[in-house]
PDB file of C-alpha atoms and ligand atoms in Angstrom:
ATOM      1  CA  MET A   1       0.178  -0.323   0.287  1.00 96.00           C
ATOM      2  CA  THR A   2       1.527   3.286  -0.899  1.00 98.00           C
ATOM      3  CA  LEU A   3       1.635   6.389   1.589  1.00 98.00           C
ATOM      4  CA  PHE A   4      -1.046   7.948  -0.042  1.00 98.00           C
ATOM      5  CA  GLU A   5      -3.858   4.854  -0.028  1.00 98.00           C
ATOM      6  CA  ARG A   6      -2.925   4.707   3.790  1.00 98.00           C
ATOM      7  CA  LEU A   7      -3.995   7.913   4.387  1.00 98.00           C
ATOM      8  CA  LEU A   8      -7.183   7.325   2.402  1.00 98.00           C
ATOM      9  CA  LYS A   9      -7.645   4.557   4.739  1.00 98.00           C
ATOM     10  CA  VAL A  10      -7.092   6.600   7.794  1.00 98.00           C
ATOM     11  CA  ARG A  11     -10.176   9.367   6.013  1.00 97.00           C
ATOM     12  CA  GLN A  12     -12.056   6.175   5.464  1.00 97.00           C
ATOM     13  CA  ASP A  13     -11.867   4.400   8.993  1.00 97.00           C
ATOM     14  CA  LYS A  14     -11.702   7.651  10.842  1.00 98.00           C
ATOM     15  CA  GLY A  15     -13.685   9.878   9.012  1.00 97.00           C
ATOM     16  CA  ALA A  16     -10.830  12.261   8.483  1.00 98.00           C
ATOM     17  CA  GLY A  17      -6.998  12.455   8.965  1.00 98.00           C
ATOM     18  CA  PHE A  18      -5.141  14.479  11.605  1.00 98.00           C
ATOM     19  CA  PHE A  19      -2.194  15.889  10.640  1.00 98.00           C
ATOM     20  CA  LEU A  20       0.771  17.186  13.473  1.00 98.00           C
ATOM     21  CA  LEU A  21       2.738  20.002  11.776  1.00 98.00           C
ATOM     22  CA  LEU A  22       5.962  20.341  13.459  1.00 98.00           C
ATOM     23  CA  ASP A  23       8.526  23.212  12.726  1.00 97.00           C
ATOM     24  CA  PRO A  24      12.524  21.840  13.131  1.00 96.00           C
ATOM     25  CA  ASP A  25      13.280  25.553  12.749  1.00 95.00           C
ATOM     26  CA  ARG A  26      11.246  26.571  15.442  1.00 92.00           C
ATOM     27  CA  ASN A  27      11.899  23.763  18.026  1.00 90.00           C
ATOM     28  CA  ASP A  28      15.059  22.092  19.317  1.00 94.00           C
ATOM     29  CA  ALA A  29      15.111  18.508  18.611  1.00 95.00           C
ATOM     30  CA  GLY A  30      14.713  17.462  22.190  1.00 96.00           C
ATOM     31  CA  HIS A  31      11.457  19.337  21.852  1.00 96.00           C
ATOM     32  CA  LEU A  32      10.573  17.771  18.207  1.00 97.00           C
ATOM     33  CA  THR A  33      10.871  14.256  19.901  1.00 97.00           C
ATOM     34  CA  ASP A  34       9.249  14.378  22.806  1.00 97.00           C
ATOM     35  CA  LEU A  35       6.225  15.555  20.570  1.00 98.00           C
ATOM     36  CA  ALA A  36       6.909  12.673  17.844  1.00 98.00           C
ATOM     37  CA  GLY A  37       7.230  10.228  20.392  1.00 98.00           C
ATOM     38  CA  MET A  38       4.005  10.756  21.950  1.00 98.00           C
ATOM     39  CA  ALA A  39       2.237  11.468  18.848  1.00 98.00           C
ATOM     40  CA  ALA A  40       0.904   7.812  17.969  1.00 98.00           C
ATOM     41  CA  HIS A  41      -0.569   7.334  21.402  1.00 98.00           C
ATOM     42  CA  CYS A  42      -2.511  10.245  21.415  1.00 98.00           C
ATOM     43  CA  GLY A  43      -4.139   9.918  17.725  1.00 98.00           C
ATOM     44  CA  VAL A  44      -2.130  11.477  15.367  1.00 98.00           C
ATOM     45  CA  ASP A  45      -2.300  10.031  11.926  1.00 98.00           C
ATOM     46  CA  ALA A  46       1.082  11.373  10.450  1.00 98.00           C
ATOM     47  CA  ILE A  47       3.443  13.938  11.093  1.00 98.00           C
ATOM     48  CA  LEU A  48       3.939  16.825   8.614  1.00 98.00           C
ATOM     49  CA  ALA A  49       7.510  18.533   9.091  1.00 98.00           C
ATOM     50  CA  GLY A  50       8.495  22.021   7.338  1.00 97.00           C
ATOM     51  CA  SER A  51       8.626  25.711   7.709  1.00 94.00           C
ATOM     52  CA  SER A  52       8.424  28.909   5.727  1.00 90.00           C
ATOM     53  CA  LEU A  53      12.122  29.896   6.459  1.00 90.00           C
ATOM     54  CA  VAL A  54      14.749  28.295   7.630  1.00 94.00           C
ATOM     55  CA  THR A  55      16.759  29.746  10.006  1.00 94.00           C
ATOM     56  CA  THR A  56      19.234  27.078  11.887  1.00 95.00           C
ATOM     57  CA  ALA A  57      21.969  24.958  10.341  1.00 95.00           C
ATOM     58  CA  ASP A  58      20.271  22.078  12.287  1.00 96.00           C
ATOM     59  CA  PHE A  59      17.273  21.968  10.317  1.00 96.00           C
ATOM     60  CA  HIS A  60      17.687  18.132   8.290  1.00 97.00           C
ATOM     61  CA  ASP A  61      19.344  17.126  11.621  1.00 97.00           C
ATOM     62  CA  ARG A  62      16.600  17.726  13.298  1.00 97.00           C
ATOM     63  CA  LEU A  63      14.197  16.082  10.519  1.00 98.00           C
ATOM     64  CA  ALA A  64      16.262  13.229  11.481  1.00 98.00           C
ATOM     65  CA  GLU A  65      15.459  12.729  15.086  1.00 97.00           C
ATOM     66  CA  ILE A  66      11.555  13.462  14.041  1.00 98.00           C
ATOM     67  CA  LYS A  67      11.667  10.110  12.010  1.00 98.00           C
ATOM     68  CA  ARG A  68      13.990   8.369  14.324  1.00 98.00           C
ATOM     69  CA  ALA A  69      11.079   9.037  17.519  1.00 98.00           C
ATOM     70  CA  THR A  70       7.972   7.521  16.044  1.00 98.00           C
ATOM     71  CA  ALA A  71       7.027   5.195  13.624  1.00 98.00           C
ATOM     72  CA  LEU A  72       4.077   7.391  12.007  1.00 98.00           C
ATOM     73  CA  PRO A  73       4.749   8.203   8.310  1.00 98.00           C
ATOM     74  CA  VAL A  74       6.803  11.503   8.518  1.00 98.00           C
ATOM     75  CA  ILE A  75       5.801  13.344   5.361  1.00 98.00           C
ATOM     76  CA  LEU A  76       7.724  16.556   4.680  1.00 98.00           C
ATOM     77  CA  PHE A  77       5.870  20.146   3.999  1.00 98.00           C
ATOM     78  CA  PRO A  78       8.491  22.076   3.144  1.00 98.00           C
ATOM     79  CA  GLY A  79       8.881  25.868   2.506  1.00 97.00           C
ATOM     80  CA  ASN A  80      11.211  25.430  -0.709  1.00 97.00           C
ATOM     81  CA  SER A  81      13.600  22.855  -2.291  1.00 98.00           C
ATOM     82  CA  THR A  82      16.430  23.139   0.513  1.00 97.00           C
ATOM     83  CA  GLN A  83      14.100  21.298   2.774  1.00 97.00           C
ATOM     84  CA  ILE A  84      14.284  18.046   1.055  1.00 98.00           C
ATOM     85  CA  SER A  85      15.212  15.444   3.341  1.00 97.00           C
ATOM     86  CA  PRO A  86      16.108  11.556   2.991  1.00 98.00           C
ATOM     87  CA  HIS A  87      14.413  11.360   6.617  1.00 98.00           C
ATOM     88  CA  ALA A  88      10.872  10.911   5.815  1.00 98.00           C
ATOM     89  CA  ASP A  89       8.251   8.779   4.055  1.00 98.00           C
ATOM     90  CA  GLY A  90       6.686  10.919   1.792  1.00 98.00           C
ATOM     91  CA  ILE A  91       6.663  14.148   0.951  1.00 98.00           C
ATOM     92  CA  LEU A  92       3.420  16.750  -0.183  1.00 98.00           C
ATOM     93  CA  TYR A  93       4.588  17.693  -3.440  1.00 98.00           C
ATOM     94  CA  LEU A  94       3.337  21.336  -3.298  1.00 98.00           C
ATOM     95  CA  SER A  95       2.496  23.884  -6.342  1.00 98.00           C
ATOM     96  CA  LEU A  96       1.209  27.162  -5.206  1.00 98.00           C
ATOM     97  CA  ILE A  97      -1.778  27.405  -7.457  1.00 98.00           C
ATOM     98  CA  SER A  98      -3.710  30.162  -5.210  1.00 98.00           C
ATOM     99  CA  GLY A  99      -0.520  32.127  -6.618  1.00 98.00           C
ATOM    100  CA  ARG A 100       1.426  33.288  -9.967  1.00 98.00           C
ATOM    101  CA  ASN A 101       5.056  33.477  -8.794  1.00 98.00           C
ATOM    102  CA  PRO A 102       6.820  31.059 -10.889  1.00 98.00           C
ATOM    103  CA  GLN A 103       9.010  29.768  -8.336  1.00 98.00           C
ATOM    104  CA  TYR A 104       6.601  28.328  -6.120  1.00 98.00           C
ATOM    105  CA  LEU A 105       4.632  26.947  -9.101  1.00 98.00           C
ATOM    106  CA  ILE A 106       7.116  25.196 -10.847  1.00 98.00           C
ATOM    107  CA  GLU A 107      11.123  26.379 -10.444  1.00 98.00           C
ATOM    108  CA  GLU A 108      11.125  24.626  -6.726  1.00 98.00           C
ATOM    109  CA  GLN A 109       9.467  21.598  -7.936  1.00 98.00           C
ATOM    110  CA  VAL A 110      11.994  21.188 -10.815  1.00 98.00           C
ATOM    111  CA  ARG A 111      14.751  21.652  -8.291  1.00 98.00           C
ATOM    112  CA  GLY A 112      13.705  19.680  -5.928  1.00 98.00           C
ATOM    113  CA  ALA A 113      12.544  16.255  -8.226  1.00 98.00           C
ATOM    114  CA  PRO A 114      16.539  14.807  -8.172  1.00 98.00           C
ATOM    115  CA  LEU A 115      16.328  14.667  -4.675  1.00 98.00           C
ATOM    116  CA  VAL A 116      13.027  13.029  -4.180  1.00 98.00           C
ATOM    117  CA  LYS A 117      13.553  10.661  -6.789  1.00 98.00           C
ATOM    118  CA  GLU A 118      16.908   9.617  -5.172  1.00 98.00           C
ATOM    119  CA  TYR A 119      15.530   9.226  -1.742  1.00 98.00           C
ATOM    120  CA  GLY A 120      12.918   7.234  -2.358  1.00 98.00           C
ATOM    121  CA  LEU A 121      10.215   9.831  -1.178  1.00 98.00           C
ATOM    122  CA  GLU A 122       6.295   8.847  -2.198  1.00 98.00           C
ATOM    123  CA  PRO A 123       5.432  12.694  -3.553  1.00 98.00           C
ATOM    124  CA  ILE A 124       1.871  13.497  -2.920  1.00 98.00           C
ATOM    125  CA  PRO A 125       1.348  15.797  -5.623  1.00 98.00           C
ATOM    126  CA  THR A 126      -0.946  18.733  -4.064  1.00 98.00           C
ATOM    127  CA  GLY A 127      -2.538  22.131  -4.999  1.00 98.00           C
ATOM    128  CA  TYR A 128      -1.594  24.241  -2.334  1.00 98.00           C
ATOM    129  CA  MET A 129      -3.888  27.454  -1.638  1.00 98.00           C
ATOM    130  CA  LEU A 130      -3.592  30.431   0.419  1.00 98.00           C
ATOM    131  CA  ILE A 131      -6.514  31.900   1.921  1.00 98.00           C
ATOM    132  CA  GLU A 132      -6.874  35.140   3.389  1.00 98.00           C
ATOM    133  CA  SER A 133      -6.930  34.750   7.386  1.00 96.00           C
ATOM    134  CA  GLY A 134      -7.427  38.398   8.862  1.00 91.00           C
ATOM    135  CA  ARG A 135      -3.316  39.537   8.808  1.00 89.00           C
ATOM    136  CA  PRO A 136      -0.395  38.895   6.965  1.00 91.00           C
ATOM    137  CA  THR A 137       1.147  35.314   7.200  1.00 94.00           C
ATOM    138  CA  ALA A 138       4.842  34.230   6.583  1.00 93.00           C
ATOM    139  CA  VAL A 139       3.856  31.873   4.108  1.00 94.00           C
ATOM    140  CA  ALA A 140       2.371  34.748   1.977  1.00 95.00           C
ATOM    141  CA  TYR A 141       5.266  37.363   2.458  1.00 95.00           C
ATOM    142  CA  VAL A 142       7.794  34.638   1.595  1.00 95.00           C
ATOM    143  CA  SER A 143       6.714  33.348  -1.311  1.00 96.00           C
ATOM    144  CA  GLY A 144       5.286  36.733  -2.421  1.00 96.00           C
ATOM    145  CA  THR A 145       1.435  35.755  -3.310  1.00 97.00           C
ATOM    146  CA  VAL A 146      -1.466  37.245  -2.557  1.00 97.00           C
ATOM    147  CA  PRO A 147      -4.282  35.202  -0.605  1.00 98.00           C
ATOM    148  CA  ILE A 148      -7.710  33.864  -2.321  1.00 98.00           C
ATOM    149  CA  PRO A 149     -10.323  36.771  -0.169  1.00 98.00           C
ATOM    150  CA  ARG A 150     -11.859  34.505   2.365  1.00 97.00           C
ATOM    151  CA  ASP A 151     -15.098  35.132   0.750  1.00 98.00           C
ATOM    152  CA  LYS A 152     -14.574  34.271  -2.047  1.00 98.00           C
ATOM    153  CA  PRO A 153     -15.083  30.159  -1.936  1.00 98.00           C
ATOM    154  CA  GLU A 154     -16.017  30.216  -5.415  1.00 97.00           C
ATOM    155  CA  ILE A 155     -12.357  31.251  -6.637  1.00 98.00           C
ATOM    156  CA  ALA A 156     -10.666  28.392  -4.230  1.00 98.00           C
ATOM    157  CA  ARG A 157     -13.338  26.107  -5.868  1.00 97.00           C
ATOM    158  CA  VAL A 158     -12.256  26.369  -9.060  1.00 97.00           C
ATOM    159  CA  HIS A 159      -8.452  26.219  -8.506  1.00 98.00           C
ATOM    160  CA  ALA A 160      -9.288  23.133  -7.096  1.00 97.00           C
ATOM    161  CA  LEU A 161     -11.103  21.920  -9.875  1.00 97.00           C
ATOM    162  CA  ALA A 162      -7.881  22.815 -12.084  1.00 97.00           C
ATOM    163  CA  ALA A 163      -5.566  21.252  -9.824  1.00 97.00           C
ATOM    164  CA  GLY A 164      -7.533  17.591 -10.300  1.00 97.00           C
ATOM    165  CA  TYR A 165      -7.967  18.232 -13.756  1.00 97.00           C
ATOM    166  CA  MET A 166      -4.015  19.037 -13.951  1.00 97.00           C
ATOM    167  CA  GLY A 167      -3.643  15.640 -11.615  1.00 97.00           C
ATOM    168  CA  MET A 168      -3.138  16.593  -8.280  1.00 98.00           C
ATOM    169  CA  LYS A 169      -4.041  14.097  -5.675  1.00 98.00           C
ATOM    170  CA  THR A 170      -5.478  16.528  -2.656  1.00 98.00           C
ATOM    171  CA  VAL A 171      -5.476  20.221  -2.145  1.00 98.00           C
ATOM    172  CA  TYR A 172      -4.614  21.818   0.482  1.00 98.00           C
ATOM    173  CA  LEU A 173      -6.582  25.505   2.134  1.00 98.00           C
ATOM    174  CA  GLU A 174      -3.974  27.158   3.945  1.00 98.00           C
ATOM    175  CA  ALA A 175      -4.945  29.957   6.122  1.00 98.00           C
ATOM    176  CA  GLY A 176      -0.649  30.374   7.528  1.00 97.00           C
ATOM    177  CA  SER A 177       0.572  29.116  10.242  1.00 95.00           C
ATOM    178  CA  GLY A 178      -0.734  31.193  13.506  1.00 95.00           C
ATOM    179  CA  ALA A 179      -3.298  32.679  11.270  1.00 96.00           C
ATOM    180  CA  SER A 180      -5.803  34.537  13.366  1.00 95.00           C
ATOM    181  CA  GLU A 181      -8.778  32.902  11.540  1.00 97.00           C
ATOM    182  CA  PRO A 182      -8.996  29.646  10.083  1.00 98.00           C
ATOM    183  CA  VAL A 183      -9.782  28.881   6.795  1.00 98.00           C
ATOM    184  CA  PRO A 184     -13.582  29.412   6.681  1.00 98.00           C
ATOM    185  CA  VAL A 185     -15.794  26.380   6.758  1.00 98.00           C
ATOM    186  CA  GLU A 186     -18.210  27.869   3.835  1.00 97.00           C
ATOM    187  CA  MET A 187     -14.704  27.549   1.566  1.00 98.00           C
ATOM    188  CA  VAL A 188     -14.012  24.158   2.862  1.00 98.00           C
ATOM    189  CA  SER A 189     -17.087  22.485   1.778  1.00 97.00           C
ATOM    190  CA  ALA A 190     -17.258  24.708  -1.075  1.00 97.00           C
ATOM    191  CA  VAL A 191     -14.263  23.092  -2.434  1.00 98.00           C
ATOM    192  CA  ALA A 192     -14.724  19.621  -1.070  1.00 97.00           C
ATOM    193  CA  ASP A 193     -18.027  19.716  -2.672  1.00 92.00           C
ATOM    194  CA  TYR A 194     -16.889  20.546  -5.883  1.00 91.00           C
ATOM    195  CA  GLY A 195     -13.485  19.552  -6.834  1.00 77.00           C
ATOM    196  CA  GLY A 196     -13.881  15.736  -6.030  1.00 88.00           C
ATOM    197  CA  LEU A 197     -10.183  16.106  -4.179  1.00 97.00           C
ATOM    198  CA  PRO A 198      -9.250  14.910  -0.529  1.00 98.00           C
ATOM    199  CA  VAL A 199      -8.935  18.395   1.252  1.00 98.00           C
ATOM    200  CA  ILE A 200      -6.381  19.608   3.554  1.00 98.00           C
ATOM    201  CA  VAL A 201      -6.775  22.094   6.096  1.00 98.00           C
ATOM    202  CA  GLY A 202      -4.304  24.120   8.019  1.00 98.00           C
ATOM    203  CA  GLY A 203      -3.798  26.914   9.686  1.00 98.00           C
ATOM    204  CA  GLY A 204      -5.033  28.545  12.769  1.00 98.00           C
ATOM    205  CA  ILE A 205      -7.239  25.732  13.889  1.00 98.00           C
ATOM    206  CA  ARG A 206      -6.510  25.910  18.067  1.00 98.00           C
ATOM    207  CA  LEU A 207     -10.132  24.781  19.380  1.00 98.00           C
ATOM    208  CA  PRO A 208     -11.000  20.821  19.016  1.00 98.00           C
ATOM    209  CA  ARG A 209     -14.719  22.484  17.524  1.00 98.00           C
ATOM    210  CA  GLN A 210     -13.084  24.337  15.167  1.00 98.00           C
ATOM    211  CA  ALA A 211     -11.139  21.144  13.269  1.00 98.00           C
ATOM    212  CA  GLU A 212     -14.646  19.411  13.729  1.00 98.00           C
ATOM    213  CA  GLU A 213     -16.555  21.862  12.017  1.00 98.00           C
ATOM    214  CA  ARG A 214     -14.169  21.498   9.116  1.00 98.00           C
ATOM    215  CA  VAL A 215     -14.364  18.089   8.817  1.00 98.00           C
ATOM    216  CA  GLY A 216     -18.055  18.249   8.938  1.00 98.00           C
ATOM    217  CA  ALA A 217     -17.711  20.719   6.360  1.00 98.00           C
ATOM    218  CA  GLY A 218     -16.050  18.105   3.747  1.00 98.00           C
ATOM    219  CA  ALA A 219     -12.238  18.429   5.003  1.00 98.00           C
ATOM    220  CA  SER A 220     -10.102  15.288   4.645  1.00 98.00           C
ATOM    221  CA  PHE A 221      -7.599  15.736   6.701  1.00 98.00           C
ATOM    222  CA  ILE A 222      -6.979  18.750   9.522  1.00 98.00           C
ATOM    223  CA  VAL A 223      -3.487  20.089  10.137  1.00 98.00           C
ATOM    224  CA  VAL A 224      -2.492  21.360  13.432  1.00 98.00           C
ATOM    225  CA  GLY A 225       0.991  23.395  14.346  1.00 98.00           C
ATOM    226  CA  ASN A 226       0.958  25.935  16.817  1.00 97.00           C
ATOM    227  CA  ARG A 227      -1.510  24.857  19.158  1.00 98.00           C
ATOM    228  CA  LEU A 228       0.050  22.088  19.873  1.00 98.00           C
ATOM    229  CA  GLU A 229       3.448  22.560  19.406  1.00 94.00           C
ATOM    230  CA  GLY A 230       4.117  24.308  22.497  1.00 92.00           C
ATOM    231  CA  LYS A 231       4.671  22.616  26.077  1.00 93.00           C
ATOM    232  CA  PRO A 232       4.028  19.058  25.005  1.00 95.00           C
ATOM    233  CA  ASP A 233       0.068  18.060  26.039  1.00 97.00           C
ATOM    234  CA  PRO A 234      -1.061  14.759  25.524  1.00 98.00           C
ATOM    235  CA  ALA A 235      -4.122  15.778  26.608  1.00 98.00           C
ATOM    236  CA  ALA A 236      -4.564  18.303  23.866  1.00 98.00           C
ATOM    237  CA  ILE A 237      -3.089  16.235  21.375  1.00 98.00           C
ATOM    238  CA  SER A 238      -5.607  13.733  21.950  1.00 98.00           C
ATOM    239  CA  GLU A 239      -8.705  16.034  22.060  1.00 98.00           C
ATOM    240  CA  MET A 240      -7.836  17.451  19.017  1.00 98.00           C
ATOM    241  CA  ALA A 241      -7.456  13.583  17.823  1.00 98.00           C
ATOM    242  CA  ASP A 242     -10.966  13.184  19.239  1.00 98.00           C
ATOM    243  CA  ALA A 243     -12.575  16.011  17.097  1.00 98.00           C
ATOM    244  CA  ILE A 244     -11.001  15.023  14.418  1.00 98.00           C
ATOM    245  CA  HIS A 245     -11.730  11.640  14.304  1.00 98.00           C
ATOM    246  CA  THR A 246     -15.289  11.648  13.892  1.00 93.00           C
ATOM    247  CA  THR A 247     -16.366   7.428  13.166  1.00 86.00           C
ATOM    248  CA  VAL A 248     -13.996   6.582  15.899  1.00 79.00           C
ATOM    249  CA  LYS A 249     -12.825   7.787  19.455  1.00 61.00           C
ATOM    250  CA  THR A 250      -9.614   7.772  20.758  1.00 56.00           C
ATOM    251  CA  THR A 251      -8.419   6.108  24.196  1.00 51.00           C
ATOM    252  CA  ILE A 252      -5.763   7.604  26.121  1.00 52.00           C
TER     253      ILE A 252
HETATM  254  C1  1GP B 301       0.649  26.024   8.455  1.00 56.21           C
HETATM  255  O1  1GP B 301      -1.446  24.548   8.186  1.00 56.21           O
HETATM  256  C2  1GP B 301      -0.069  24.796   9.126  1.00 56.21           C
HETATM  257  O2  1GP B 301       1.093  25.876   7.619  1.00 56.21           O
HETATM  258  C3  1GP B 301      -0.774  24.643  10.418  1.00 56.21           C
HETATM  259  O3  1GP B 301      -0.537  26.054  10.944  1.00 56.21           O
HETATM  260  O4  1GP B 301       0.385  26.481  12.817  1.00 56.21           O
HETATM  261  O5  1GP B 301      -1.751  27.579  12.840  1.00 56.21           O
HETATM  262  O6  1GP B 301      -1.572  24.968  13.182  1.00 56.21           O
HETATM  263  P1  1GP B 301      -0.917  26.138  12.166  1.00 56.21           P
END
């Protein structure tokens, strides 16, 4: 079974999947190891690892520590091609389709392709869309792109449709790390109902209720980073897992 098939099975079995995002730039190895080590017991289905900007020389060593600490799939969620590492199972092969910056539409993908092949990573072709979330976010700033207005679900919807026609396997609706407002529920349902692709939703999700509402609107996978990345809190991670796994309850 491929990694992507495993993820689809999670969605089928549990209602939706829970991705814990760990940022190897913002956290030291010990902290990342603690979080990655407890994730599986707390109901996390996969670890996403990446950052919008790398400011530490330890980035790749920290990715290796995450991989060592967990038996869960580790999926790279790279801000650019320099974050591609052999210490993972797969990679969200992102194209920033909401933007019109060739660097993030195709250039980084071309630079990264030989590494993905050499490391044997499973690429998951992903149409990545930034959604306006109240204030400027690092990903919008770094990518030099304008997010889709949050009250224009029809724009997100046609981007998702195009992503499917271009062969992408999933779309990611991204409000941005630490966003003040998560992606609107109406936008999640507009995209999920129309494009037919599994929808990943992340950015600014702090409360289990926010995650549950987005699963109810059709999200297949929920990404949470900031809220759970602080002091390791197994109860908070489990609570989030329970909210996302609408057809099964995690016990801890
Ligand atoms: C950011 O979607 C992710 O790329 C997760 O965002 O850190 O705000 O949960 P948060």
